[in-house]
């Protein structure tokens, strides 16, 4: 069963959210960047492309403009569907759907939302995975570390002439969520490697926030734990 074609608005600029929106567009949905939340009445669904630290403000931006039965999806792995409670109480179908590589970490509150995200993920050849709230930070730290290593590996292969360019999926490197996952990396015993890789990725990918954070964390006078 194919999900109905929808008009999808995107609010925010996280890479995970933008990548998800692009995949939906490739699947045939109409996707537009939302310039003014007051325009939300024209859309069937909303993707909140925000990191966990940006999510509360983003929800506040759109809360007065959503309508009952409107689908709202956020894409930060560090936050569950409860982050959208203010929109759920306004009658929205709320969903958390964060990329995990070949699957998405999904959180829903009812069968309608579960069915909606299942159909959308099937359209982009992804599957749904349930990640308990207490495991989100650890999964995020491991995922972002692997993705950062992947980005560096691709860059090194291009520089070495092994490949000419990278034709795969874009890496979902959101500086805010990478930084906020660091405490879990510390608990996993990978703090130093996490910082080192973040610094190199920030420099290579021109993600200034990430590079500066890693440099500060590496400074000898800092408490790096």
PDB file of N, CA and C in Angstrom, residues 134 163 218:
ATOM      1  N   UNK A 134      16.161   5.306  27.305  1.00  0.00           N
ATOM      2  CA  UNK A 134      17.414   5.230  28.053  1.00  0.00           C
ATOM      3  C   UNK A 134      18.596   4.794  27.182  1.00  0.00           C
ATOM      4  N   UNK A 163      38.819   6.693  -5.093  1.00  0.00           N
ATOM      5  CA  UNK A 163      37.541   7.009  -5.717  1.00  0.00           C
ATOM      6  C   UNK A 163      37.588   8.460  -6.177  1.00  0.00           C
ATOM      7  N   UNK A 218      39.688  19.585  23.738  1.00  0.00           N
ATOM      8  CA  UNK A 218      41.023  18.988  23.727  1.00  0.00           C
ATOM      9  C   UNK A 218      42.019  19.825  24.521  1.00  0.00           C
TER      10      UNK A 218
END
